[in-house]
Coordinates of C-alpha atoms in Angstrom, one line a residue:
M15 CA 12.2 -12.6 -14.0
Y16 CA 13.6 -10.0 -11.6
T17 CA 11.8 -11.1 -8.4
K18 CA 13.2 -8.2 -6.3
K19 CA 10.8 -5.7 -7.9
F20 CA 7.9 -7.7 -6.4
R21 CA 9.1 -7.0 -2.9
T22 CA 7.5 -4.2 -0.9
K23 CA 9.7 -1.1 -0.8
Q24 CA 11.2 0.7 2.1
E25 CA 12.3 4.2 1.3
F26 CA 12.1 7.8 2.5
N27 CA 12.2 10.7 0.0
S28 CA 12.2 14.5 0.2
L29 CA 10.0 16.4 -2.1
N30 CA 8.0 19.6 -1.6
F31 CA 4.2 19.6 -2.0
P32 CA 1.8 22.5 -1.6
K33 CA 1.0 23.5 2.0
G34 CA -2.5 23.6 3.4
K35 CA -4.0 25.6 6.2
N36 CA -3.4 22.5 8.4
Y37 CA -0.6 20.0 8.3
I38 CA -1.8 17.3 5.9
I39 CA -0.7 13.7 6.2
A40 CA -1.9 11.3 3.6
L41 CA -1.9 7.7 4.9
D42 CA -2.4 4.6 2.8
V43 CA -2.0 1.5 5.1
G44 CA -2.0 -1.3 2.6
Y45 CA -1.8 -5.0 3.5
S46 CA 1.7 -5.1 1.9
G47 CA 3.1 -1.6 2.3
T48 CA 2.3 1.6 4.1
K49 CA 2.6 4.7 2.0
L50 CA 2.5 8.3 3.1
F51 CA 2.7 11.8 1.7
Y52 CA 3.3 15.0 3.6
E53 CA 4.5 18.5 2.8
N54 CA 8.2 17.7 2.6
G55 CA 8.2 14.2 1.2
Y56 CA 6.8 10.7 0.8
A57 CA 7.7 7.3 2.1
C58 CA 6.9 3.6 2.0
F59 CA 7.7 0.7 4.3
P60 CA 6.3 -2.9 4.6
S61 CA 3.2 -3.1 6.8
Y62 CA 4.7 -5.5 9.3
A63 CA 5.3 -5.0 13.0
K64 CA 7.3 -7.4 15.2
L65 CA 6.8 -7.2 19.0
L66 CA 10.2 -7.3 20.6
D67 CA 10.6 -9.4 23.7
G68 CA 14.2 -8.5 24.7
S69 CA 15.8 -11.5 22.9
M70 CA 16.9 -9.5 19.9
M71 CA 20.5 -8.2 20.0
D72 CA 20.7 -4.4 20.3
L73 CA 22.4 -3.9 16.9
S74 CA 21.2 -0.9 14.9
D75 CA 20.7 -1.2 11.2
S76 CA 20.2 1.4 8.5
K77 CA 16.7 -0.1 7.7
D78 CA 15.6 -0.2 11.3
I79 CA 12.3 1.5 12.3
M80 CA 11.7 1.1 16.0
Y81 CA 8.4 2.1 17.6
R82 CA 7.8 2.3 21.4
N83 CA 4.5 2.9 23.0
D84 CA 5.5 5.1 25.9
E85 CA 2.3 4.3 27.8
T86 CA 2.6 0.5 27.8
G87 CA 6.4 0.2 27.2
E88 CA 5.8 -2.2 24.3
T89 CA 8.4 -1.9 21.5
Y90 CA 8.1 -3.0 17.9
L91 CA 10.4 -3.4 15.0
I92 CA 8.6 -2.0 12.0
G93 CA 8.9 -2.5 8.2
Y94 CA 11.7 -4.2 6.2
N95 CA 13.8 -5.7 8.9
A96 CA 10.7 -6.8 10.8
Q97 CA 9.5 -8.5 7.7
N98 CA 12.9 -10.3 7.4
M99 CA 12.2 -11.9 10.8
I100 CA 9.0 -13.6 9.6
D101 CA 9.3 -17.4 9.7
D102 CA 6.9 -20.2 9.1
T103 CA 5.9 -20.7 12.7
N104 CA 4.5 -17.3 13.6
D105 CA 1.9 -14.8 12.3
T106 CA -1.0 -16.5 10.5
E107 CA -2.2 -15.0 7.2
G108 CA -5.5 -14.5 8.9
E109 CA -3.9 -12.1 11.4
L110 CA -1.7 -10.3 8.9
Y111 CA -4.3 -9.9 6.1
S112 CA -7.5 -9.6 8.1
R113 CA -10.0 -7.0 7.0
Y114 CA -10.8 -6.4 10.7
R115 CA -7.3 -5.5 11.8
Y116 CA -8.1 -2.1 13.3
T117 CA -7.9 -3.0 16.9
D118 CA -4.7 -5.1 16.5
P119 CA -1.9 -3.3 18.4
R120 CA 0.5 -4.1 15.5
F121 CA -1.8 -2.3 13.0
R122 CA -2.0 0.7 15.3
A123 CA 1.8 0.7 15.7
I124 CA 2.2 0.8 11.9
C125 CA -0.3 3.7 11.6
H126 CA 1.3 5.7 14.4
T127 CA 4.8 5.1 13.0
A128 CA 3.8 6.5 9.7
I129 CA 2.2 9.5 11.3
G130 CA 5.3 10.0 13.4
I131 CA 7.6 9.9 10.3
A132 CA 5.5 12.7 8.7
A133 CA 5.2 14.7 11.9
M134 CA 9.0 14.8 12.3
H135 CA 9.0 17.4 9.6
K136 CA 6.3 19.6 11.1
K137 CA 7.9 22.9 12.3
D138 CA 4.8 24.9 13.4
D139 CA 1.7 24.7 15.5
R140 CA -0.8 23.9 12.8
K141 CA -3.2 21.1 13.5
I142 CA -2.5 17.7 11.9
M143 CA -5.1 16.6 9.4
I144 CA -5.1 13.0 8.1
Q145 CA -6.6 11.8 4.8
T146 CA -6.8 8.0 4.4
G147 CA -8.9 5.5 2.5
L148 CA -10.4 2.0 2.4
P149 CA -11.1 -0.4 -0.4
A150 CA -14.3 0.6 -2.2
S151 CA -16.6 -2.0 -0.6
Y152 CA -15.0 -1.7 2.9
L153 CA -16.2 1.9 3.6
K154 CA -18.5 0.7 6.4
D155 CA -15.3 0.2 8.4
A156 CA -14.4 3.9 8.3
G157 CA -15.3 4.5 11.9
A158 CA -13.0 1.7 13.1
L159 CA -10.2 3.0 11.0
K160 CA -10.6 6.6 12.2
K161 CA -10.6 5.4 15.8
A162 CA -7.4 3.4 15.2
I163 CA -5.7 6.5 13.8
H164 CA -7.2 9.0 16.2
D165 CA -6.6 7.0 19.4
I166 CA -2.9 7.7 19.5
P167 CA -0.8 7.2 22.6
K168 CA 2.4 9.0 23.5
F169 CA 5.1 7.1 21.6
S170 CA 8.7 7.3 20.4
L171 CA 10.5 6.4 17.2
R172 CA 14.1 5.4 16.5
M173 CA 15.2 5.4 12.9
G174 CA 18.1 3.7 11.2
R175 CA 21.4 3.7 13.1
D176 CA 20.4 6.8 15.2
R177 CA 20.5 5.8 18.9
E178 CA 18.3 8.6 20.0
W179 CA 14.5 8.2 20.4
I180 CA 12.2 10.9 19.1
S181 CA 9.2 11.4 21.3
F182 CA 5.7 12.3 20.1
D183 CA 2.6 13.5 22.0
L184 CA 0.2 14.2 19.2
N185 CA -3.4 15.4 19.5
I186 CA -5.3 14.3 16.4
T187 CA -9.0 14.9 16.7
M188 CA -11.6 12.5 15.2
D189 CA -12.9 15.4 13.1
N190 CA -9.5 15.8 11.5
V191 CA -9.3 12.2 10.2
Y192 CA -11.0 11.7 6.8
V193 CA -11.7 8.4 4.9
M194 CA -12.5 8.1 1.2
P195 CA -12.8 5.2 -1.2
Q196 CA -9.2 4.1 -1.9
P197 CA -9.4 4.3 -5.7
M198 CA -10.6 7.9 -5.5
G199 CA -7.0 8.6 -4.5
A200 CA -5.9 7.4 -7.9
L201 CA -8.5 9.5 -9.6
Y202 CA -7.5 12.7 -7.8
S203 CA -3.8 11.9 -8.4
V204 CA -4.5 11.9 -12.1
I205 CA -6.5 15.2 -12.2
I206 CA -4.3 17.3 -9.9
Y207 CA -0.8 18.5 -10.7
N208 CA 2.1 18.6 -8.3
N209 CA 1.5 22.3 -7.6
G210 CA -2.1 21.5 -6.4
A211 CA -3.8 22.9 -9.5
F212 CA -6.4 20.8 -11.4
S213 CA -5.4 19.5 -14.7
K214 CA -7.0 20.8 -18.0
N215 CA -9.1 17.7 -18.4
A216 CA -10.1 17.4 -14.7
M217 CA -13.7 18.5 -15.2
S218 CA -14.2 16.4 -18.3
M219 CA -13.1 13.4 -16.3
L220 CA -15.1 14.1 -13.2
K221 CA -18.2 14.7 -15.3
G222 CA -17.4 11.9 -17.7
R223 CA -17.1 8.1 -17.5
V224 CA -14.0 6.8 -15.7
M225 CA -13.1 3.4 -14.4
V226 CA -10.3 3.0 -11.8
L227 CA -8.7 -0.4 -11.6
D228 CA -6.9 -0.3 -8.2
A229 CA -5.0 -3.5 -8.2
G230 CA -3.3 -3.8 -4.8
F231 CA -1.8 -6.6 -2.7
R232 CA -4.9 -8.0 -1.0
T233 CA -7.8 -6.6 -3.1
F234 CA -8.5 -5.6 -6.7
D235 CA -10.8 -2.6 -6.4
F236 CA -13.1 -1.3 -9.1
Y237 CA -14.4 2.3 -8.9
G238 CA -16.5 3.6 -11.8
I239 CA -18.0 7.0 -12.3
K240 CA -20.5 7.8 -15.0
D241 CA -21.9 11.3 -15.5
R242 CA -21.0 12.5 -12.0
R243 CA -22.5 9.4 -10.3
V244 CA -20.7 6.4 -8.7
D245 CA -21.6 3.5 -11.0
C246 CA -19.4 0.8 -9.6
Q247 CA -17.7 -0.1 -6.3
D248 CA -16.4 -3.6 -6.0
S249 CA -13.5 -5.3 -4.3
I250 CA -12.3 -8.8 -5.3
D251 CA -9.6 -10.6 -3.3
D252 CA -8.6 -13.5 -5.6
I253 CA -7.0 -11.5 -8.4
S254 CA -4.5 -9.6 -6.4
M255 CA -0.7 -9.9 -5.7
H256 CA -1.5 -12.0 -2.7
Q257 CA -3.1 -14.5 -5.0
V258 CA 0.0 -14.4 -7.2
F259 CA 2.2 -15.1 -4.2
L260 CA -0.2 -17.9 -3.0
N261 CA 0.0 -19.6 -6.3
T262 CA 3.8 -19.2 -6.3
T263 CA 4.1 -20.9 -2.9
Q264 CA 2.0 -23.7 -4.2
K265 CA 4.3 -24.1 -7.2
I266 CA 7.3 -24.1 -4.9
A267 CA 5.8 -26.9 -2.8
E268 CA 5.0 -28.9 -6.0
E269 CA 8.4 -28.3 -7.6
Y270 CA 10.8 -28.4 -4.6
S271 CA 8.7 -30.0 -1.8
E272 CA 9.4 -27.0 0.3
E273 CA 6.6 -25.1 2.2
V274 CA 6.9 -21.3 2.2
R275 CA 4.0 -19.2 3.5
V276 CA 3.0 -16.0 1.7
P277 CA 4.2 -13.7 4.5
A278 CA 7.6 -15.4 4.5
L279 CA 7.9 -15.2 0.8
Q280 CA 8.7 -11.5 0.8
K281 CA 12.2 -11.9 2.0
N282 CA 12.9 -14.6 -0.6
L283 CA 12.0 -12.1 -3.3
T284 CA 15.2 -10.2 -2.6
T285 CA 17.3 -13.1 -3.8
G286 CA 14.8 -15.0 -6.0
K287 CA 15.8 -18.2 -4.2
V288 CA 14.4 -20.6 -1.6
T289 CA 16.4 -22.9 0.6
C290 CA 15.5 -26.5 0.1
F291 CA 16.4 -29.3 2.6
N292 CA 16.8 -33.0 2.4
E293 CA 16.9 -34.1 6.1
E294 CA 17.6 -37.8 5.3
I295 CA 21.0 -37.1 3.8
M296 CA 21.5 -33.7 5.6
E297 CA 21.7 -31.7 2.3
S298 CA 20.6 -28.2 1.6
E299 CA 20.8 -25.9 -1.4
E300 CA 19.2 -22.7 -2.8
K301 CA 17.0 -23.0 -5.8
E302 CA 15.6 -20.2 -8.0
F303 CA 11.8 -19.6 -8.2
G304 CA 11.6 -16.7 -10.6
E305 CA 10.0 -18.8 -13.4
L306 CA 7.4 -20.1 -10.9
L307 CA 6.6 -16.5 -9.9
E308 CA 6.3 -15.5 -13.5
A309 CA 4.0 -18.4 -14.3
A310 CA 1.8 -17.6 -11.3
N311 CA 1.7 -13.9 -12.3
N312 CA 0.5 -14.8 -15.7
E313 CA -2.2 -17.3 -14.4
V314 CA -3.7 -14.7 -12.0
F315 CA -3.7 -12.1 -14.8
E316 CA -5.6 -14.4 -17.0
S317 CA -8.2 -14.9 -14.3
A318 CA -8.3 -11.1 -13.7
K319 CA -9.1 -10.4 -17.3
T320 CA -12.3 -12.5 -17.0
K321 CA -13.4 -10.8 -13.9
I322 CA -12.5 -7.3 -15.2
R323 CA -14.6 -7.9 -18.3
S324 CA -17.5 -9.0 -16.2
V325 CA -17.4 -6.3 -13.5
T326 CA -17.0 -3.5 -16.0
N327 CA -19.4 -4.9 -18.6
A328 CA -16.4 -5.0 -21.0
F329 CA -15.9 -1.2 -20.4
R330 CA -19.0 -0.3 -22.3
N331 CA -19.7 3.5 -22.0
Y332 CA -16.4 4.2 -20.3
Q333 CA -14.0 6.8 -21.7
Y334 CA -11.0 6.4 -19.4
V335 CA -9.4 3.6 -17.5
I336 CA -7.0 4.5 -14.7
V337 CA -4.6 1.7 -13.6
D338 CA -3.4 2.0 -10.0
G339 CA -1.6 0.0 -7.3
G340 CA 1.5 -2.3 -7.0
T341 CA -0.2 -5.1 -8.9
G342 CA -1.4 -2.5 -11.4
E343 CA 2.2 -1.5 -12.0
A344 CA 3.2 -5.1 -12.6
W345 CA 0.3 -5.6 -15.0
F346 CA 0.1 -2.2 -16.7
D347 CA 1.7 -3.3 -19.9
K348 CA -0.4 -6.5 -20.0
I349 CA -3.6 -4.4 -19.5
S350 CA -2.5 -1.9 -22.1
D351 CA -1.9 -4.7 -24.6
W352 CA -5.1 -6.5 -23.8
L353 CA -7.2 -3.3 -24.4
S354 CA -5.1 -2.0 -27.3
N355 CA -8.0 -2.4 -29.7
M356 CA -10.5 -0.5 -27.6
K357 CA -10.2 2.7 -29.6
T358 CA -12.8 4.5 -27.6
L359 CA -10.9 3.9 -24.3
Q360 CA -8.0 5.9 -23.0
I361 CA -5.7 3.9 -20.6
L362 CA -3.9 6.1 -18.1
P363 CA -1.4 5.2 -15.4
S364 CA -2.2 6.7 -12.0
N365 CA 1.2 8.4 -11.9
I366 CA 0.8 10.4 -15.0
N367 CA 1.5 13.7 -13.1
D368 CA 4.4 12.6 -11.0
K369 CA 6.1 9.5 -12.5
L370 CA 6.5 8.0 -9.1
P371 CA 5.8 4.2 -8.7
L372 CA 2.0 3.5 -8.9
I373 CA 2.1 2.3 -5.3
Y374 CA 2.1 6.0 -4.2
S375 CA -0.8 7.2 -6.3
N376 CA -3.5 6.7 -3.8
A377 CA -1.6 8.5 -1.0
R378 CA -0.7 11.3 -3.4
G379 CA -4.3 11.6 -4.4
Y380 CA -5.4 11.7 -0.8
Y381 CA -3.0 14.5 -0.2
M382 CA -4.0 16.6 -3.2
Y383 CA -7.7 16.1 -2.5
R384 CA -7.4 17.2 1.1
Y385 CA -5.1 20.1 0.0
T386 CA -7.7 21.4 -2.4
N387 CA -10.2 21.4 0.5
N388 CA -7.8 23.0 2.9
K389 CA -6.1 25.8 1.1
W390 CA -7.3 28.6 3.3

């Protein structure tokens, strides 16, 4: 199994999208990766921030993202290289994967970094408008999320090997931050083309019966629409990629007597190996864990099938199923094979209009939805 494909991406891409009356930034701050769409491109980086204390050598790297709060002086390393600095003695899973992370300065640093990356490309005086989302059953947290995004300090970013800091003093009003159910992003990504026009079957889907399976890192979200009414909004946290990684770490402990926490596993995905030690004879070696990851992935998918069948009532009265998210991408073929005899059900990947990785579909849908409401 190619373990590297399970690691959260860090990439920045140029691509032109339709422009709204205001400058739209679509922001999807996941527990694994932060994804964003803006007029001139899209990007992703791991949702991890490491507060720097002055002990790190000042050596720039092409994957560096540096964030500095110019009001407090605090500086963070963000994304891929910060994730590489995770070890088994810092950052509890409760801190990193908490639902109530909105006041954590690291979470805010991640949000503001993403906004800054998009704002770098803004060349006019239009207002910034942000569309984001939350898992379907977390919408009561919308106010806290909006405050985390809106309450933005003066800050600076330094990207890659560039030694120059880029300063930002952004004024984003609370009224210009919007929150929708996360899986709705996937739905709107499916029904809106890259030029901002609705697809030919958009109305039949919006008025029909659609189930979105948004399988992300921390939660598996269900969002069902039947005859223009929301029929289902559920979030389950034990059939996600986090659970796959948790099962993998347990298998590593059983097989190799080596403890690796879920946050630290990400960097091991690059090589597919873990370092195993025998302190008695002072011996160490690297051992592959790809087969353990594959076994864990299959186990969690089997559990997911049972819960999917229960939550959706075996897809009775649904016409379309949209599969979304990073876990959804890893499981898309499995889901398609499982449902292959459901002749009344059409299975759609959420990237049907753009062919980008499924991790981007929510953010793309946020952008396109906000664009259709902000053309003039």
